[in-house]
XYZ file of C-alpha atoms in Angstrom:
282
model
C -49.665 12.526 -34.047
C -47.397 10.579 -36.713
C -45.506 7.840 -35.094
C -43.395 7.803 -38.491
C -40.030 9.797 -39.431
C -42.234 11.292 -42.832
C -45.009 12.532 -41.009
C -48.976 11.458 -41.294
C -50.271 10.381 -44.843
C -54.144 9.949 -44.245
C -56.915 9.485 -46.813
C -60.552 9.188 -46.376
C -63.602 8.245 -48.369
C -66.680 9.665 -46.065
C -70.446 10.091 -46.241
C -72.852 12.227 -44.277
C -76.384 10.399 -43.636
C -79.404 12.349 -41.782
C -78.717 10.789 -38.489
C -74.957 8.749 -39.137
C -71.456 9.809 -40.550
C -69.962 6.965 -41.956
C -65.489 6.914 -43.246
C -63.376 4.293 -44.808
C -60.020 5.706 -43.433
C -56.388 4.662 -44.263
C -52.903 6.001 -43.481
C -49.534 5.855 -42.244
C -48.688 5.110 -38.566
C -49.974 7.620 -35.931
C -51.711 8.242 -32.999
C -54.960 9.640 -32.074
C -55.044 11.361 -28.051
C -58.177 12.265 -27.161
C -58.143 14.084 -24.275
C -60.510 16.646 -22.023
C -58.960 19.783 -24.142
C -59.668 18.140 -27.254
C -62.689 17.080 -25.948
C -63.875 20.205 -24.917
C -63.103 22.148 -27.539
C -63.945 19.098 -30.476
C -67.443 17.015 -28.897
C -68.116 14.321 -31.076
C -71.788 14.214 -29.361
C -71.841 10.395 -29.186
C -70.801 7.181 -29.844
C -67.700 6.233 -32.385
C -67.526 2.847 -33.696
C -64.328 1.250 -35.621
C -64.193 -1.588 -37.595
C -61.232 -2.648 -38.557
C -59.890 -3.755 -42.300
C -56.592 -4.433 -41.790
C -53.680 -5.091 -39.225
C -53.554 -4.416 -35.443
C -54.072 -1.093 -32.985
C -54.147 -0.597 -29.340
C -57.152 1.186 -27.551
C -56.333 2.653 -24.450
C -59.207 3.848 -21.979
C -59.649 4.174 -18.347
C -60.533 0.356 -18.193
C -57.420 -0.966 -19.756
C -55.375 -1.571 -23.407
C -57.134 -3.338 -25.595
C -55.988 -4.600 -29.063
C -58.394 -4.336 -32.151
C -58.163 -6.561 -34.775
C -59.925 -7.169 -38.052
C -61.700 -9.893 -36.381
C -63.306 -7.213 -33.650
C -64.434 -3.735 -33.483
C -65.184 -1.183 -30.765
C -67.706 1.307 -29.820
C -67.147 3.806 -27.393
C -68.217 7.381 -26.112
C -66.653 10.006 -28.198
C -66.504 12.060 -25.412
C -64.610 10.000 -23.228
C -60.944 10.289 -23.187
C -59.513 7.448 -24.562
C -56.191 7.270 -27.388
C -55.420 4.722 -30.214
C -51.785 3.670 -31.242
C -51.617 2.882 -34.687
C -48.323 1.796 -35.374
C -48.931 -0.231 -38.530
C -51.188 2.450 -39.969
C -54.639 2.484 -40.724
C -57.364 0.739 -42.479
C -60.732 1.094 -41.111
C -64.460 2.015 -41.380
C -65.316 4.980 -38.961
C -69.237 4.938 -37.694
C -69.999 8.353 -35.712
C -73.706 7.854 -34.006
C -74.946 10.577 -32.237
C -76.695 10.313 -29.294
C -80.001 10.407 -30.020
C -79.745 7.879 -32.294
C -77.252 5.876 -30.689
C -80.489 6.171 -28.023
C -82.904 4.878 -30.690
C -80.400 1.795 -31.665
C -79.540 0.479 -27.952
C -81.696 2.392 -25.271
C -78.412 4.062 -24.218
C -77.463 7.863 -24.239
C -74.100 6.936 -23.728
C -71.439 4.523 -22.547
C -69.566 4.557 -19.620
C -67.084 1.479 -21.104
C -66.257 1.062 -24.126
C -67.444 -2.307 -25.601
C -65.504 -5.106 -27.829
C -67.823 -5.879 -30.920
C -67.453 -9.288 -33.048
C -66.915 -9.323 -36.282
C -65.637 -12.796 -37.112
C -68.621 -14.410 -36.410
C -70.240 -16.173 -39.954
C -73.655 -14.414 -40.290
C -73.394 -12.354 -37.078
C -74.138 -8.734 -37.405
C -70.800 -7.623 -36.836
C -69.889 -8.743 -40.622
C -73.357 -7.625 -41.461
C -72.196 -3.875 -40.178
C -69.117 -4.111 -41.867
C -70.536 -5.113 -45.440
C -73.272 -2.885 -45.146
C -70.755 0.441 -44.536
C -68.388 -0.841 -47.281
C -71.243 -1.080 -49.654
C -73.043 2.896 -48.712
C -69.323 4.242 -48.919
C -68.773 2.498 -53.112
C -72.523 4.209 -53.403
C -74.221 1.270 -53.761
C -77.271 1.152 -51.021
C -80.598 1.311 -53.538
C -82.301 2.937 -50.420
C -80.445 5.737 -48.324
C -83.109 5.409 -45.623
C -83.451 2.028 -45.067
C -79.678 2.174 -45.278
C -79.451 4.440 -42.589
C -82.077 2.405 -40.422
C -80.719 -1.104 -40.911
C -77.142 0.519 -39.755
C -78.222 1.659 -37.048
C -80.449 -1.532 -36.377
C -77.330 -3.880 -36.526
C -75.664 -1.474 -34.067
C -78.528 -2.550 -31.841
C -77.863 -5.621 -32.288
C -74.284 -5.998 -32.390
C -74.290 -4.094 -28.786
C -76.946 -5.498 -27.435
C -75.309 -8.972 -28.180
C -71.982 -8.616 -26.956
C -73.596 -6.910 -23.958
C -75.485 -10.165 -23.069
C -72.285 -12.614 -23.819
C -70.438 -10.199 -21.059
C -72.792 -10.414 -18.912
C -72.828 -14.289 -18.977
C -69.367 -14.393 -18.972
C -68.809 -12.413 -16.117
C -71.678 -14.238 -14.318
C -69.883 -17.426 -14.860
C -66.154 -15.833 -13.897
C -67.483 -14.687 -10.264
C -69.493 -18.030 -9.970
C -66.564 -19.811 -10.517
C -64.406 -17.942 -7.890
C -67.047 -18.316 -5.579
C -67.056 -22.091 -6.050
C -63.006 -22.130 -6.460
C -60.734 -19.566 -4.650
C -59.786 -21.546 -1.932
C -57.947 -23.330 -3.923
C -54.116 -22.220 -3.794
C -53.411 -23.338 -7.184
C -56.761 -21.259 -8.675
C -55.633 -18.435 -10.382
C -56.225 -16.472 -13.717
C -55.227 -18.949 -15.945
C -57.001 -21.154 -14.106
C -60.384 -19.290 -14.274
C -60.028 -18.704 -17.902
C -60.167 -22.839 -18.596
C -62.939 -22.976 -15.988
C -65.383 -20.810 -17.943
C -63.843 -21.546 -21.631
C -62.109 -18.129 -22.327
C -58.624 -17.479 -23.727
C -56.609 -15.469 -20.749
C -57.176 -11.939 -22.817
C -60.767 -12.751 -23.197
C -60.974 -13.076 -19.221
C -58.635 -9.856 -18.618
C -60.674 -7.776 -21.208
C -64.284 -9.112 -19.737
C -63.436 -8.059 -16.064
C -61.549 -4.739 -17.435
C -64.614 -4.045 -19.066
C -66.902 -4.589 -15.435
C -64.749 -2.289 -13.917
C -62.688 -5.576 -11.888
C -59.756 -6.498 -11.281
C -59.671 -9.694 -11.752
C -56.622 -10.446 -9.664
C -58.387 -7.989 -6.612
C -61.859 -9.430 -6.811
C -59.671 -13.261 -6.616
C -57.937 -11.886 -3.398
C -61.638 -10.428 -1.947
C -63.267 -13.896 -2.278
C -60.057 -15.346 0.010
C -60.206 -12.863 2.845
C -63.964 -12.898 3.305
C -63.516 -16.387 3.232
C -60.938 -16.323 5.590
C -62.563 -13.735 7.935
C -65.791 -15.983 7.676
C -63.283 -18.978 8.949
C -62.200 -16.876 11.878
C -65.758 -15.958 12.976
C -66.526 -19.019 13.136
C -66.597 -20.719 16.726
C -66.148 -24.186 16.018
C -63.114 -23.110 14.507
C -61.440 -20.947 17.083
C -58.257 -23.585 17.263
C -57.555 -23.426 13.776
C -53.714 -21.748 13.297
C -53.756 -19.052 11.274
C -51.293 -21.212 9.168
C -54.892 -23.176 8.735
C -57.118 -20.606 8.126
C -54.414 -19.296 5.279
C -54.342 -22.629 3.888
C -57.981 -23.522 4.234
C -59.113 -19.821 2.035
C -56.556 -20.543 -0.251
C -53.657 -18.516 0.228
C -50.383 -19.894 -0.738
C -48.474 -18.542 2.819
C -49.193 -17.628 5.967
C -46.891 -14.596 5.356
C -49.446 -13.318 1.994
C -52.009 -13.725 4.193
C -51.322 -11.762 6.890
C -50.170 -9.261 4.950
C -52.843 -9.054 2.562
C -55.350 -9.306 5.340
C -54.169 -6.255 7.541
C -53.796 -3.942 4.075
C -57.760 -4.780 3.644
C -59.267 -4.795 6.949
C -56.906 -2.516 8.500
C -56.097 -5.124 11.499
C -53.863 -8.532 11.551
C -55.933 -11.801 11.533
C -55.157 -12.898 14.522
C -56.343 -9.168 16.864
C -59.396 -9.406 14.063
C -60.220 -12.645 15.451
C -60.093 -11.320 19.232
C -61.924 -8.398 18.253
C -65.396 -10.931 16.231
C -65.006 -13.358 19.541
C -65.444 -10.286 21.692
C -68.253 -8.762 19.609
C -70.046 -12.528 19.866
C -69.713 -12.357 23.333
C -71.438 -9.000 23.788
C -74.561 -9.683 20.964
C -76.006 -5.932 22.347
C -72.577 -3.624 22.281
């Protein structure tokens, strides 16, 4: 879909490997929908990897936005709906790995999220990937095969990798809200200098885990709180307290917040865990 009052100009340079397609694509602003219907009726039968060349685009999928940059690519399920707004046009190496090999490369059939790939890093094999495409697409490879096989190895890689730096990431972002939350002043921002991310590396890493980073901040404060008013040694603690004490800014928030997620105020809730103390067998 052109986003341009002349209409799409597109151009691309493509090559056709046993097991990979491979495209260096440019054009004019536009944007790509891929929805069920297309899906349906177009399966791309795998993965789709782009690595961009030049200027920005937004990736929308059921996750979040994300923007892709020449410094970082993306891999995702081609049959997944997802859209990309191009609004500066297009220059960019298309990888298309179908799903057996895609299988072969990570130990995946598919992907459920779709999954930020580096390619800034000095020697990493994000740049590796990159290089390598550029240089099968000018016809320059010596060896198709172990083209095709050292592709599809750095895709391994390259996933694999930014798989494990999530994962210790996001390990490290719910540690720290454990350890931190009831602290009034502990919020996103906050988080992100706790762990050493940038505030869009946070928001991307949780978006990516399925979180909401601003949800799974509020469920660490009411199970703390709920914790605080099971407790007997503090059954004359105000609910003022017990706001303050799991880190809630007001007293209001947190009665409010509370009864939307247990489905009863704080203070009945608190009745209600006394009562069920009192009568260990009911």
């Amino acid at each position: 879909m052109p986003l341009g009052p002349t209409g799409l100009e597109a151009d691309a340079t493509s090559l056709k490997l046993p097991r990979l397609r491979l495209a260096n694509v440019t054009g004019s602003a536009h944007a790509v929908l891929r929805k069920a219907s297309d899906i349906a009726s177009h399966p791309v039968g795998g993965a789709v990897i782009y690595l961009p060349l030049a200027s920005e685009s937004s990736f929308r999928h059921h996750a979040g936005t994300t923007t892709l940059t020449p410094e970082q690519g993306i891999i995702c399920d081609g049959d997944l709906s997802f859209s990309r707004y191009l609004s500066r046009g297009v220059s960019e190496l298309v990888l298309r790995v179908p799903r057996q090999a895609l299988r072969e490369a990570t130990g995946l059939s598919s992907l459920g999220q779709a999954m930020l790939l580096d390619l800034q890093t000095r020697g990493g094999p994000g740049r590796e990937l990159v290089r390598t495409a550029k240089d099968s697409l000018a016809g320059h490879p010596g060896d198709w095969d172990q083209l095709e096989h050292r592709l599809l190895e750095l895709v391994g890689e390259l996933t694999g990798a930014q798989s494990r730096r999530t994962q210790s990431h996001l390990s490290n972002a719910l540690h720290a809200i454990a350890r931190q939350h009831t602290d009034p002043g502990f919020d996103a921002q906050a988080l992100a200098r706790a762990i050493g991310l940038s505030d869009r590396q946070l928001s991307r890493i949780m978006a990516e885990a399925g979180r909401s980073l601003p949800q799974t901040l509020l469920r660490a404060r009411l199970e703390s709180a709920r914790a605080m008013l099971a407790d007997p040694a503090l059954s004359a603690a105000s609910m003022a307290e017990i706001a303050e004490a799991s880190g809630f800014k007001s007293q209001a928030q947190f009665s409010r917040s509370y009864s939307k997620h247990f489905g009863t105020a704080p203070l009945r809730d608190r009745r209600l865990l006394s009562a069920d103390r009192g009568h260990p067998g009911s």
